[in-house]
Coordinates of N, CA and C in Angstrom, one line a residue:
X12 N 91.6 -88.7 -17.6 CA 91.5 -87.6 -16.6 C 90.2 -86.9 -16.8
X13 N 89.6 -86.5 -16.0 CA 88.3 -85.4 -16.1 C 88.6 -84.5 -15.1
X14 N 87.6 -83.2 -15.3 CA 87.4 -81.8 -15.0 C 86.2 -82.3 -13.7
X15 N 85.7 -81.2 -13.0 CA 84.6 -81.9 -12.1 C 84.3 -80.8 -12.1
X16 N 82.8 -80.0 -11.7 CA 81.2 -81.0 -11.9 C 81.2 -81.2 -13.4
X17 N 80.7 -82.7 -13.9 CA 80.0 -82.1 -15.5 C 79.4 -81.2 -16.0
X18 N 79.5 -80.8 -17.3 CA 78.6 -79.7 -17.8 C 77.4 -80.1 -17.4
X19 N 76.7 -81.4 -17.8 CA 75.5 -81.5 -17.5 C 74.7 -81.9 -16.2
X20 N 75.6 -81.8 -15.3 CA 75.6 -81.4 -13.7 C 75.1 -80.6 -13.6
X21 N 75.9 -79.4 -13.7 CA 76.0 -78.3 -13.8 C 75.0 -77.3 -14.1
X22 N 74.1 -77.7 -15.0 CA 72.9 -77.6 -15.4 C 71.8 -78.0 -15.2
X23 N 72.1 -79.1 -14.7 CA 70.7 -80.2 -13.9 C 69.9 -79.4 -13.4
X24 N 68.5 -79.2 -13.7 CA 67.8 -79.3 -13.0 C 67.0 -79.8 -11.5
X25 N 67.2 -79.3 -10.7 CA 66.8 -80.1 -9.4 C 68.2 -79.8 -8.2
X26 N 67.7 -80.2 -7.4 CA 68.5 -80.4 -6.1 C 69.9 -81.1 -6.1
X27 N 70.7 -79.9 -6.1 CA 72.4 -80.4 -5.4 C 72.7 -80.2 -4.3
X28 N 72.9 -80.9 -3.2 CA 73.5 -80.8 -1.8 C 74.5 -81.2 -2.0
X29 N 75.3 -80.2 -1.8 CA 77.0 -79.9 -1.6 C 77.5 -80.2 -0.4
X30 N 78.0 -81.1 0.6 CA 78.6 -81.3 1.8 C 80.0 -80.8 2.1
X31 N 80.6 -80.3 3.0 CA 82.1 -80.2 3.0 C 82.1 -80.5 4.7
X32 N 83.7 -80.7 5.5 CA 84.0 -80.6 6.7 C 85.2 -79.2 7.0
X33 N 85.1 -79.4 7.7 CA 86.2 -77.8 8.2 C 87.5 -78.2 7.9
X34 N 87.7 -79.2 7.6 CA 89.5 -79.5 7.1 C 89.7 -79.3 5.3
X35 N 87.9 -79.6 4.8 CA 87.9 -79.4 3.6 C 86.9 -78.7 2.8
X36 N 86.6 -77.3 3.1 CA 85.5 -76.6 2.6 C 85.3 -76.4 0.9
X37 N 84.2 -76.3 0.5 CA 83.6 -76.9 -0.1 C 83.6 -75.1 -1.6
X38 N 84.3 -74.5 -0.8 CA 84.1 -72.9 -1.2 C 84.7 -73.2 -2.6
X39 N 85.5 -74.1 -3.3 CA 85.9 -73.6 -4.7 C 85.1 -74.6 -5.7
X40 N 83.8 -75.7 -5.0 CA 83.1 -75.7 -5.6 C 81.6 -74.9 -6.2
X41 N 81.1 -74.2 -4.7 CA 80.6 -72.8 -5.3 C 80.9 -71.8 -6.2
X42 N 82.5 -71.8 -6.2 CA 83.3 -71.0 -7.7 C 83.0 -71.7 -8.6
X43 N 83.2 -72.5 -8.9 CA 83.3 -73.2 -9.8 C 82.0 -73.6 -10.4
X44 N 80.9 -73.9 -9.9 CA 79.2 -73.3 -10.5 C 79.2 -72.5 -11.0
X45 N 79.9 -71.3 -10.8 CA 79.3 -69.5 -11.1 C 80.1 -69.7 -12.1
X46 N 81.3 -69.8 -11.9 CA 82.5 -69.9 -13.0 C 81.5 -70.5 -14.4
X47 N 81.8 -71.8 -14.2 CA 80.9 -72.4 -15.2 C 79.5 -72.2 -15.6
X48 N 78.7 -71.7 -15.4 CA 77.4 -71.2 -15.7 C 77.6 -70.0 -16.1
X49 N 78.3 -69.0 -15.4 CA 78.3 -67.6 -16.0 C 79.4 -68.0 -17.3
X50 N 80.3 -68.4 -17.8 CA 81.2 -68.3 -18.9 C 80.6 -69.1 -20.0
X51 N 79.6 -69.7 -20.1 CA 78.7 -70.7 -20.8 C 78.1 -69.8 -21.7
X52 N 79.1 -69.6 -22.9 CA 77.8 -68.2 -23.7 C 76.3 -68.9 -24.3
X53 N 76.6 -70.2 -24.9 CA 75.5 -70.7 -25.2 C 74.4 -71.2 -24.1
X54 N 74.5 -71.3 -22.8 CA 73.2 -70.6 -22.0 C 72.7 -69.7 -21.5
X55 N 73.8 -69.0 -21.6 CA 73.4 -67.3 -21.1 C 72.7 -67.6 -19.5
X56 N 73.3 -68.3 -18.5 CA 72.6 -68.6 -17.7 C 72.5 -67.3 -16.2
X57 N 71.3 -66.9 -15.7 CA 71.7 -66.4 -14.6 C 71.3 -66.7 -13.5
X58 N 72.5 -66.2 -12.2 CA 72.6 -66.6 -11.1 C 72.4 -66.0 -9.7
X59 N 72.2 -66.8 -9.0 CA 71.6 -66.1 -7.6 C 72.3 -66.9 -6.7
X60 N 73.1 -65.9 -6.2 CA 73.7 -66.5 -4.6 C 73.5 -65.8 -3.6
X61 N 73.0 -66.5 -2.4 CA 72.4 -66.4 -1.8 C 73.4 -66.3 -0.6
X62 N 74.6 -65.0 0.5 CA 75.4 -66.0 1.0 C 74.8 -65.5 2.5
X63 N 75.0 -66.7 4.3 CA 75.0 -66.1 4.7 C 76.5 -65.8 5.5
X64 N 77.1 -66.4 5.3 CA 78.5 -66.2 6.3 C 79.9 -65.7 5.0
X65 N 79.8 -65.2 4.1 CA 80.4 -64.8 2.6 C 80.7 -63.6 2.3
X66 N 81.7 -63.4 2.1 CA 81.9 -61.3 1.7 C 81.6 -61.6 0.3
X67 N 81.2 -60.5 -0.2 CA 80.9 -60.3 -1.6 C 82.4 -60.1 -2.3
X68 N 83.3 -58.9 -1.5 CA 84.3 -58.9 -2.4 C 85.2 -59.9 -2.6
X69 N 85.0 -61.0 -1.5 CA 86.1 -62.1 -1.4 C 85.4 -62.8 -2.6
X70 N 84.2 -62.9 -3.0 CA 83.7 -63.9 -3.8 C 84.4 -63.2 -5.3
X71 N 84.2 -62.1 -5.2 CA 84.7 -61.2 -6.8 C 86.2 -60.9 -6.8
X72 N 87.1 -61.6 -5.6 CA 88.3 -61.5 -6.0 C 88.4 -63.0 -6.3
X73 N 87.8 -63.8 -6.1 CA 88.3 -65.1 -6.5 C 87.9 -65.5 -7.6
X74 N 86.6 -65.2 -8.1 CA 86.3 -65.2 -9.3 C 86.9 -63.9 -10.5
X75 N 87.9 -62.9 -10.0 CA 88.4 -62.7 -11.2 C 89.7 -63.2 -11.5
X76 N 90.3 -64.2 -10.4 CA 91.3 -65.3 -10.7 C 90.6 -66.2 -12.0
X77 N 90.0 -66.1 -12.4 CA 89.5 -67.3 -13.2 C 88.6 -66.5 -14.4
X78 N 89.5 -64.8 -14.5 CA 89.0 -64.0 -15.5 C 87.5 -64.1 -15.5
X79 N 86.8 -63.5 -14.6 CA 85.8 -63.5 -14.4 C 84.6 -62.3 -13.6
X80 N 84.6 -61.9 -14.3 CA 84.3 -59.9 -13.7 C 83.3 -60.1 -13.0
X81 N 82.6 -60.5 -12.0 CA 81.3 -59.7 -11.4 C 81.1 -58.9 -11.3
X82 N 81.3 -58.1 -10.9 CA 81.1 -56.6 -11.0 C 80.2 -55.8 -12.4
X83 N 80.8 -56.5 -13.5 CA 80.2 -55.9 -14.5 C 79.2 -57.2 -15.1
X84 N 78.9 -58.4 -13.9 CA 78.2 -59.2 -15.3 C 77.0 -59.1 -14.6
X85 N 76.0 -58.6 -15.8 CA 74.2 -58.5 -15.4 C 73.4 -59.5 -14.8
X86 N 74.3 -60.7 -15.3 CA 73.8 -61.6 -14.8 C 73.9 -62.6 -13.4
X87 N 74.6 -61.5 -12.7 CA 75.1 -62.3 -11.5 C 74.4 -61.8 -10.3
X88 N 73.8 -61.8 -9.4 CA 73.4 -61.1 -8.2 C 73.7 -61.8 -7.0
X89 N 74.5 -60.9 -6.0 CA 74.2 -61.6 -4.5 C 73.3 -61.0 -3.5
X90 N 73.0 -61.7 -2.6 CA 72.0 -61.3 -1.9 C 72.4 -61.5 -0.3
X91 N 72.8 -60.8 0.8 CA 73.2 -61.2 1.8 C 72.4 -61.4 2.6
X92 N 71.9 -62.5 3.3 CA 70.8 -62.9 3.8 C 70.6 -62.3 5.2
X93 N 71.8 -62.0 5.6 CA 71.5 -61.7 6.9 C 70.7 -60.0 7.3
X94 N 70.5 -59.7 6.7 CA 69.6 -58.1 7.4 C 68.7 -58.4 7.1
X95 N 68.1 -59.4 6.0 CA 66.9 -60.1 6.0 C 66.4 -60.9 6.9
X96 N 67.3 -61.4 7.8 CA 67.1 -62.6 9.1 C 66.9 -61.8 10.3
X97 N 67.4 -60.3 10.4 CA 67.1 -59.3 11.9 C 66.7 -59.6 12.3
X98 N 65.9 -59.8 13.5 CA 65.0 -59.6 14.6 C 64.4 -58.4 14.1
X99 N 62.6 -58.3 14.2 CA 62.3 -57.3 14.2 C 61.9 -56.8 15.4
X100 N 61.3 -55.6 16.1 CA 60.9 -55.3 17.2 C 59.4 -55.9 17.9
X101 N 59.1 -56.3 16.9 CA 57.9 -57.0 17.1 C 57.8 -58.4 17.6
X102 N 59.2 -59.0 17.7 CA 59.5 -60.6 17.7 C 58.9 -61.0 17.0
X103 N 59.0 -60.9 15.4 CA 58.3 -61.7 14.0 C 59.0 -63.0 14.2
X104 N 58.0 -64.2 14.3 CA 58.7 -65.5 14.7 C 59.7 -65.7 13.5
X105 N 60.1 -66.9 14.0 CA 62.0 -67.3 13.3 C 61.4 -67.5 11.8
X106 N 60.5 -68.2 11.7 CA 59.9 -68.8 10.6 C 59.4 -68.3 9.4
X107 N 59.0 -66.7 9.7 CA 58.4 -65.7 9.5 C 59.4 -65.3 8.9
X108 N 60.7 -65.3 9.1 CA 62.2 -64.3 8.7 C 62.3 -65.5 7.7
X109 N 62.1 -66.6 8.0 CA 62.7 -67.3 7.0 C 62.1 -67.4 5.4
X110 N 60.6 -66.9 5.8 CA 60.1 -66.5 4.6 C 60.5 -65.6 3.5
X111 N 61.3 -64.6 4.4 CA 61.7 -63.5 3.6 C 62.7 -64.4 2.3
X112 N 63.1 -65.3 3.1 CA 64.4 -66.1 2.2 C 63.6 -66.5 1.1
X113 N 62.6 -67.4 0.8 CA 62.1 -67.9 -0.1 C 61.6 -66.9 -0.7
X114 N 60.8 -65.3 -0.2 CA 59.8 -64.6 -1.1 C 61.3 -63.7 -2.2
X115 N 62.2 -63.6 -1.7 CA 63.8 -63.0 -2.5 C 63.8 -63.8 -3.5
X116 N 64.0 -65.2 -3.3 CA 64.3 -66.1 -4.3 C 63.0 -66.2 -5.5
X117 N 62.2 -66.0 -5.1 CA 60.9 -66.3 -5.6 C 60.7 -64.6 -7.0
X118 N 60.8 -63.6 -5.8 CA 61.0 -62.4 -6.6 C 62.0 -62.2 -7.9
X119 N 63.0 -62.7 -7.4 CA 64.1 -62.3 -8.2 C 63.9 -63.3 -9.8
X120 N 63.4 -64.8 -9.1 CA 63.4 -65.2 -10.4 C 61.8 -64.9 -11.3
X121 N 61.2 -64.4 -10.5 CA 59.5 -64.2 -11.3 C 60.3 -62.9 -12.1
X122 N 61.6 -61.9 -11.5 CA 61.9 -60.6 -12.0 C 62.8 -61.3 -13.4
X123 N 63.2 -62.3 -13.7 CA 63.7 -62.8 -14.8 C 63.0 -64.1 -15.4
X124 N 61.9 -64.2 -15.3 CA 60.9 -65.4 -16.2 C 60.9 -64.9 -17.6
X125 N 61.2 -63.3 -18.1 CA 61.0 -63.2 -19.4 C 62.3 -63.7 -20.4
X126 N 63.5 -63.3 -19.5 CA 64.9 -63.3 -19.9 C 65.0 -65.0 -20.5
X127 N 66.3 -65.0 -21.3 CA 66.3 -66.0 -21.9 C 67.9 -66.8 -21.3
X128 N 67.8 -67.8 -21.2 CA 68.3 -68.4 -20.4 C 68.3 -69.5 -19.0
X129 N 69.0 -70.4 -18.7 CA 69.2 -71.1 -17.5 C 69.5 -70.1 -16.7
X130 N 68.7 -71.0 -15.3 CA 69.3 -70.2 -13.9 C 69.7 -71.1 -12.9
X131 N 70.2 -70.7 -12.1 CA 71.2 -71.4 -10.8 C 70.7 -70.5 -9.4
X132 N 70.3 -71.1 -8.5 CA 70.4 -70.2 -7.2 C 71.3 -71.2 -6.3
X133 N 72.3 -70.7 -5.7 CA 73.1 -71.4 -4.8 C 72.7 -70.7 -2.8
X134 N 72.5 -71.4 -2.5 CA 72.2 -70.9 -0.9 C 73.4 -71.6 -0.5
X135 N 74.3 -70.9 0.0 CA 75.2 -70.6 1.0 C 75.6 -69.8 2.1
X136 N 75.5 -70.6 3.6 CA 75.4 -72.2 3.3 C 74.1 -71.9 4.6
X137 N 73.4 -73.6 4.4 CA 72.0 -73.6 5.6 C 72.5 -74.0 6.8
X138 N 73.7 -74.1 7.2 CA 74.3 -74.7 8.3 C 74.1 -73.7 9.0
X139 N 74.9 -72.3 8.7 CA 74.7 -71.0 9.3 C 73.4 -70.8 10.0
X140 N 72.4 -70.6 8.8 CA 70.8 -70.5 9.7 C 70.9 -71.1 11.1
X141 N 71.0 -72.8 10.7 CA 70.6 -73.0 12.0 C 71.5 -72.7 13.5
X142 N 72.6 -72.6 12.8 CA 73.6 -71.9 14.2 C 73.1 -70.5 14.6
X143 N 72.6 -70.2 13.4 CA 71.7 -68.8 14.2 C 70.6 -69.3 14.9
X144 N 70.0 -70.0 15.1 CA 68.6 -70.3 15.9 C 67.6 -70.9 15.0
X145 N 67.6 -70.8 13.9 CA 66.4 -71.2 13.4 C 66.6 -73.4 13.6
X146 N 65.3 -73.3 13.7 CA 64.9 -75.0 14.2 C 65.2 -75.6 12.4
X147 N 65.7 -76.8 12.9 CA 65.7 -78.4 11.9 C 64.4 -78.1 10.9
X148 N 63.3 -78.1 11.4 CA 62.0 -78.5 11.0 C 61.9 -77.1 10.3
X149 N 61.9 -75.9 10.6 CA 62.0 -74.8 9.7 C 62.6 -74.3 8.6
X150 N 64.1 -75.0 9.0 CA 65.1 -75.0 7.4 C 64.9 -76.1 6.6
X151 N 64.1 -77.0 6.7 CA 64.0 -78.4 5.7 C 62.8 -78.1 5.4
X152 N 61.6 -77.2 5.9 CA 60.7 -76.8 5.1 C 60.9 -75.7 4.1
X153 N 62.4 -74.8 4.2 CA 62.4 -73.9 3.6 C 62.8 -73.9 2.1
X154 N 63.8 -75.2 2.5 CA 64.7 -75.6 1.6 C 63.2 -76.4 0.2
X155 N 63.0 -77.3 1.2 CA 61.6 -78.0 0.6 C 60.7 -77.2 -0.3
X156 N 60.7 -75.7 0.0 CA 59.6 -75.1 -0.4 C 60.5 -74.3 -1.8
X157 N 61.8 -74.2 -1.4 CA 62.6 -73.8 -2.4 C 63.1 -74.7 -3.7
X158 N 63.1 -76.4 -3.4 CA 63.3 -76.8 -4.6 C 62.3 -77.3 -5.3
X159 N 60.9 -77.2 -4.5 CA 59.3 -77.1 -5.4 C 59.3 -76.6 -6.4
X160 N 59.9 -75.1 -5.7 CA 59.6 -73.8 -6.6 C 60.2 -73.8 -7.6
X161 N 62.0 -73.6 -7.8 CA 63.0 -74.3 -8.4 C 62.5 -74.7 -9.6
X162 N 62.4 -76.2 -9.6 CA 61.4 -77.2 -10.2 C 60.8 -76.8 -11.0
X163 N 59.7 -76.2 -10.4 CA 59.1 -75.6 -11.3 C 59.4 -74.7 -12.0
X164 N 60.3 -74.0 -11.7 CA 61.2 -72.5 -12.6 C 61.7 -73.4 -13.3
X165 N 62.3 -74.5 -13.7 CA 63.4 -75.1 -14.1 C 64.4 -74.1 -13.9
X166 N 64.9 -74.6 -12.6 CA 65.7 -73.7 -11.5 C 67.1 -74.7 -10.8
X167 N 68.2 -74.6 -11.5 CA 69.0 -75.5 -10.5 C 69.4 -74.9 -9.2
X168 N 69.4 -75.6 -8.4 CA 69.7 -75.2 -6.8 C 70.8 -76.1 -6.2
X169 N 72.0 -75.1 -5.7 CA 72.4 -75.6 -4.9 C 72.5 -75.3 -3.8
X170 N 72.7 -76.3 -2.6 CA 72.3 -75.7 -1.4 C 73.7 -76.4 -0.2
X171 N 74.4 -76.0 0.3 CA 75.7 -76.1 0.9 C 75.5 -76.4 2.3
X172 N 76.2 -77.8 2.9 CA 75.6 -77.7 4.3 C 76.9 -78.6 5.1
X173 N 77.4 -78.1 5.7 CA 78.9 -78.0 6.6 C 78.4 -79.5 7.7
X174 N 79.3 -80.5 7.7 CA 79.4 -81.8 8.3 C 80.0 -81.5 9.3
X175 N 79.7 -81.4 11.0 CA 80.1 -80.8 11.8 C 81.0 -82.4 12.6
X176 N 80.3 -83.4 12.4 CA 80.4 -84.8 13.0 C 80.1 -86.0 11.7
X177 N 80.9 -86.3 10.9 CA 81.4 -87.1 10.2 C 80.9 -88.5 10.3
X178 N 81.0 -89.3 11.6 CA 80.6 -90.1 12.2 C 78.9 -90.4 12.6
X179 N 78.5 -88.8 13.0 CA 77.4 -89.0 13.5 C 76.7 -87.9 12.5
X180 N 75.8 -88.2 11.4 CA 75.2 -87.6 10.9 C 73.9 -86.4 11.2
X181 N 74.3 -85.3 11.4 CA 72.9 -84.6 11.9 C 71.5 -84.6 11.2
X182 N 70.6 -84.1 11.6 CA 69.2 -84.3 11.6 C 69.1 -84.1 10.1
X183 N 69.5 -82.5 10.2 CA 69.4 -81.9 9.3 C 70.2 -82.5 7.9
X184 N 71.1 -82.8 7.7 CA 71.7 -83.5 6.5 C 70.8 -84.4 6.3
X185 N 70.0 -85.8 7.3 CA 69.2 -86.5 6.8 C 68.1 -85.8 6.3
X186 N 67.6 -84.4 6.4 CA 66.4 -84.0 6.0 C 66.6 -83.6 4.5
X187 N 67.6 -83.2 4.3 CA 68.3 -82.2 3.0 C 68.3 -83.9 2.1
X188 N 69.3 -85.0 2.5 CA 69.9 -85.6 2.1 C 68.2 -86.5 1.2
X189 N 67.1 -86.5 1.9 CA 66.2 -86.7 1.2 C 65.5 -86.1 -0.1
X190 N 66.0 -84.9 0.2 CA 65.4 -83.9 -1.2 C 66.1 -84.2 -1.9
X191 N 67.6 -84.1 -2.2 CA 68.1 -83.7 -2.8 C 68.4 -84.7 -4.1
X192 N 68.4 -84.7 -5.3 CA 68.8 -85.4 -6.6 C 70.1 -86.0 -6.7
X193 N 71.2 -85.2 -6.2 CA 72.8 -85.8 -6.3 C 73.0 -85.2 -5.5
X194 N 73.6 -85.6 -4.6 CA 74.7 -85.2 -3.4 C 76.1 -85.2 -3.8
X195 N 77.0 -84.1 -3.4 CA 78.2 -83.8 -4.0 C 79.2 -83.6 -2.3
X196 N 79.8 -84.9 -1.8 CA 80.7 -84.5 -0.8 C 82.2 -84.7 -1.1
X197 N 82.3 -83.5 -0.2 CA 83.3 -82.8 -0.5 C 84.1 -83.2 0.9
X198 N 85.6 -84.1 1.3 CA 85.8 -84.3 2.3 C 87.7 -84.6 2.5
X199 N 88.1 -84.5 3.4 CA 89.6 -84.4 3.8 C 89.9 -85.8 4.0
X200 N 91.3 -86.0 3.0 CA 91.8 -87.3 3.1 C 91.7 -88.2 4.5
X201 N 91.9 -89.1 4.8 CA 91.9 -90.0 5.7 C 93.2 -89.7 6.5
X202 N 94.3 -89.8 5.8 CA 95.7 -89.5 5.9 C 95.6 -87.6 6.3
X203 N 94.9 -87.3 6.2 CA 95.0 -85.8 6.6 C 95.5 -84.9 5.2
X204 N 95.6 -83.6 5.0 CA 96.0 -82.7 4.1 C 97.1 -82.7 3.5
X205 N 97.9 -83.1 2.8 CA 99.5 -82.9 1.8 C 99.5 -81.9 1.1
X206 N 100.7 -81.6 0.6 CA 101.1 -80.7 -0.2 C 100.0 -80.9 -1.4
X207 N 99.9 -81.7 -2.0 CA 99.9 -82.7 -3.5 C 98.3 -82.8 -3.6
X208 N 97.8 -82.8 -2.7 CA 96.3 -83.7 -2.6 C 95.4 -82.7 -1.3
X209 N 94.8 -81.8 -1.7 CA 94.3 -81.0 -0.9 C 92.7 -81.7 -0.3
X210 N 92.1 -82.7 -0.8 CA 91.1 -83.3 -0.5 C 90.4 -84.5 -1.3
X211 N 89.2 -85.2 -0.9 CA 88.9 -85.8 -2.5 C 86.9 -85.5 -2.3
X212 N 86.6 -85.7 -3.5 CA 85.0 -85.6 -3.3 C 84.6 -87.1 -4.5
X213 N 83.1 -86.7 -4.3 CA 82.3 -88.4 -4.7 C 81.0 -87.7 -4.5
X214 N 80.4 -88.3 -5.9 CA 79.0 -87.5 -6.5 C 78.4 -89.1 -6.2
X215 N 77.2 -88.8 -5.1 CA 76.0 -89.9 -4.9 C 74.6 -89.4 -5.3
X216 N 74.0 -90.4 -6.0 CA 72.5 -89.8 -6.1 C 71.7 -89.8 -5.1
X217 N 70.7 -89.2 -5.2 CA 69.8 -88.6 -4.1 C 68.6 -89.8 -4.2
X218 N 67.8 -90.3 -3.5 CA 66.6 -91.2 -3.4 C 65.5 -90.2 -3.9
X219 N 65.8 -88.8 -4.7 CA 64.8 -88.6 -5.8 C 65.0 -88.9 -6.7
X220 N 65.8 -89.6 -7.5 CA 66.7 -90.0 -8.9 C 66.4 -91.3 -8.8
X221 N 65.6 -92.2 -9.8 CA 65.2 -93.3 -9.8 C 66.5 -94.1 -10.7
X222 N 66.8 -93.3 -11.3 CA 68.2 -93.8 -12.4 C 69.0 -92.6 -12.8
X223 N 70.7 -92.8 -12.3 CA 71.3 -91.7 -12.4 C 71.7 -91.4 -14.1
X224 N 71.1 -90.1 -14.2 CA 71.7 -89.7 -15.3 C 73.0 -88.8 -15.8
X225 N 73.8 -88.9 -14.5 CA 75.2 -88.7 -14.0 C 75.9 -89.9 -14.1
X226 N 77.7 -89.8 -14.3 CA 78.4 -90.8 -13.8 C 78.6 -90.3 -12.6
X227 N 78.1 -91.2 -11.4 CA 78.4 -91.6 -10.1 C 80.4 -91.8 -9.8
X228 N 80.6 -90.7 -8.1 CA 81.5 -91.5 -8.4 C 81.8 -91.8 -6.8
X229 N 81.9 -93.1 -6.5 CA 82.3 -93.7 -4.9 C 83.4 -93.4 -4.4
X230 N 83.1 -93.5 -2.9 CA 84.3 -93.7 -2.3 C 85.4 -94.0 -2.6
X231 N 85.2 -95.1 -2.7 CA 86.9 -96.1 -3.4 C 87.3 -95.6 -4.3
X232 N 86.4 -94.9 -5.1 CA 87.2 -94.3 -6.5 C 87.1 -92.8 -6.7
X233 N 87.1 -92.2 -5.1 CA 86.8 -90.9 -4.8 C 88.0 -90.2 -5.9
X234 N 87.3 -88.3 -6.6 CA 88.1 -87.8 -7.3 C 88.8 -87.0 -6.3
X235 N 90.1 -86.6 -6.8 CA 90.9 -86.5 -5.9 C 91.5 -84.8 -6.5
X236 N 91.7 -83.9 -5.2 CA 91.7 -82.6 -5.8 C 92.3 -81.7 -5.1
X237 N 93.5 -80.7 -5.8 CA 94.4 -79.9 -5.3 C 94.4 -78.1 -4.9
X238 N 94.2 -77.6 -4.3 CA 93.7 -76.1 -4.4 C 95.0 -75.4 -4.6
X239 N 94.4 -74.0 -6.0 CA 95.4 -73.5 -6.5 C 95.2 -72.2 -6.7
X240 N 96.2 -71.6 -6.4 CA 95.5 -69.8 -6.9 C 94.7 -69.6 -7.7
X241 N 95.1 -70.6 -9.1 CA 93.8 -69.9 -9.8 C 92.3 -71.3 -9.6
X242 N 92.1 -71.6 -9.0 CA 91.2 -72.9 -8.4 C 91.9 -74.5 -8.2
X243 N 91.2 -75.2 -8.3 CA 91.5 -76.5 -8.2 C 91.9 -77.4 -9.2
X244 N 92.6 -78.1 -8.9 CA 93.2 -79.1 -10.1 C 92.6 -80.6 -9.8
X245 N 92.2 -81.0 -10.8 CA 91.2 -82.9 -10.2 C 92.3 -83.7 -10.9
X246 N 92.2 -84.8 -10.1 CA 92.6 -85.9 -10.9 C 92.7 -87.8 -10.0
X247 N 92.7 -88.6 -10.4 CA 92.2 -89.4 -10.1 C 92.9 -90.2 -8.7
X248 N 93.0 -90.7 -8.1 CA 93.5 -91.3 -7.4 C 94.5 -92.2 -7.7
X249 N 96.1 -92.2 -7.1 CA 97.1 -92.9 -7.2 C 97.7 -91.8 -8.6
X250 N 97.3 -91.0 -9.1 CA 97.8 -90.3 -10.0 C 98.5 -89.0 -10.0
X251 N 99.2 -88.2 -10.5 CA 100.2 -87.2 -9.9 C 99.9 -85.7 -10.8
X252 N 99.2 -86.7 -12.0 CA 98.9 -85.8 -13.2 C 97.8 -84.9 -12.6
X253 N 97.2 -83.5 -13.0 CA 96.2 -83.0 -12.8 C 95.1 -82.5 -14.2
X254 N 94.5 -81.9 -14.0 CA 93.6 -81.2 -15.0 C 92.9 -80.2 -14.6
X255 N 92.4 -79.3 -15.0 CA 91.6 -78.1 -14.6 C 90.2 -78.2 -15.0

């Protein structure tokens, strides 16, 4: 039996694109980053989430299911993207707003370069932008300019992006799906939702990864996973047992 993501996922450096569909959202993998990086005393890691479609207190009532205080931990910050995205009166182009997004991320971690510790910025999710208006070609340079920077921070990033058409892959996933180091999809049985088996996911590497230094896991042997008050329960396919 195993737990899902690895610790040393979890920590990777570089580019995670998180996929989910609307029968199976991808939201108690985002928990489960914070969860696990903020309770990690030996990294002392801090985090940045980024949300734009997210209540803050829904995120801190779910994370104190899993004994987990935001509220009081220094090292957590959210940032809600949207009054940063306004329209100004001036019509500041789309692309121009979107800068604000990278100069936040950019600030906040130049405001913790001295601190000691790993960091995580999770952007949730880029799908929203573009349903707001912003163009293909401006969110894949942003994202681009974000896991440079990242990178260079030794900065893990994840970045969450909603599969509207399953079948037909949008632009934008192929743009993401090239950055990105491991791809983590998150998707609804074939057979549809049960009691028992709330979804399954499958960790693919990204065509930045010359040799995975993750266990990969496929389709066929997709992990298979239950949602629970206090989070999700994984366990393997054809199996009944779970684990946390």
């Amino acid at each position: 039996m195993q737990s899902f993501p690895p610790p040393d996922l979890v920590s990777y450096i570089g580019l995670i694109l998180i996929t989910d569909e609307l029968q199976a959202p991808a939201d108690f993998l985002i928990h489960r980053f914070l969860n696990l990086r903020l309770k990690d005393a030996k990294q002392q890691s801090w985090c940045l989430l980024l949300s734009v479609s997210e209540d803050i207190e829904r995120i801190k009532a779910v994370a104190s299911k899993s004994n987990l205080n935001l509220s009081q931990n220094a090292r957590f910050k959210f940032i809600d993207l949207n009054p940063h995205l306004e329209e100004e009166p001036d019509n500041t182009p789309r692309d121009s707003r979107l800068r604000r997004v990278f100069d936040l991320v950019t600030s906040e971690l130049y405001n913790i370069n001295g601190s000691d510790g790993n960091r995580l910025v999770i952007l949730d999710d880029i799908t929203s932008l573009e349903w707001l208006g912003f163009s293909v070609l401006d969110l894949s340079r942003l994202c681009r300019a974000l896991n440079a920077f990242c990178l260079k921070a030794g900065t893990t990033l994840v970045i969450r992006h909603h599969i509207i058409s399953p079948s037909e892959p949008d632009t934008l996933f192929q743009h993401l799906l090239q950055l990105c180091s491991y791809h983590i999809e998150v998707r609804p049985l074939s057979s549809g939702r049960s009691g028992a088996v709330s979804g399954e996911l499958c960790l693919h590497m990204g065509p930045i990864e010359s040799e995975p230094s993750h266990q990969l896991i496929a389709r066929p042997t997709a992990l298979q996973y239950r949602l629970t008050d206090g989070g999700a329960v994984f366990f393997n396919k054809g199996t009944s047992e779970g684990v946390l």
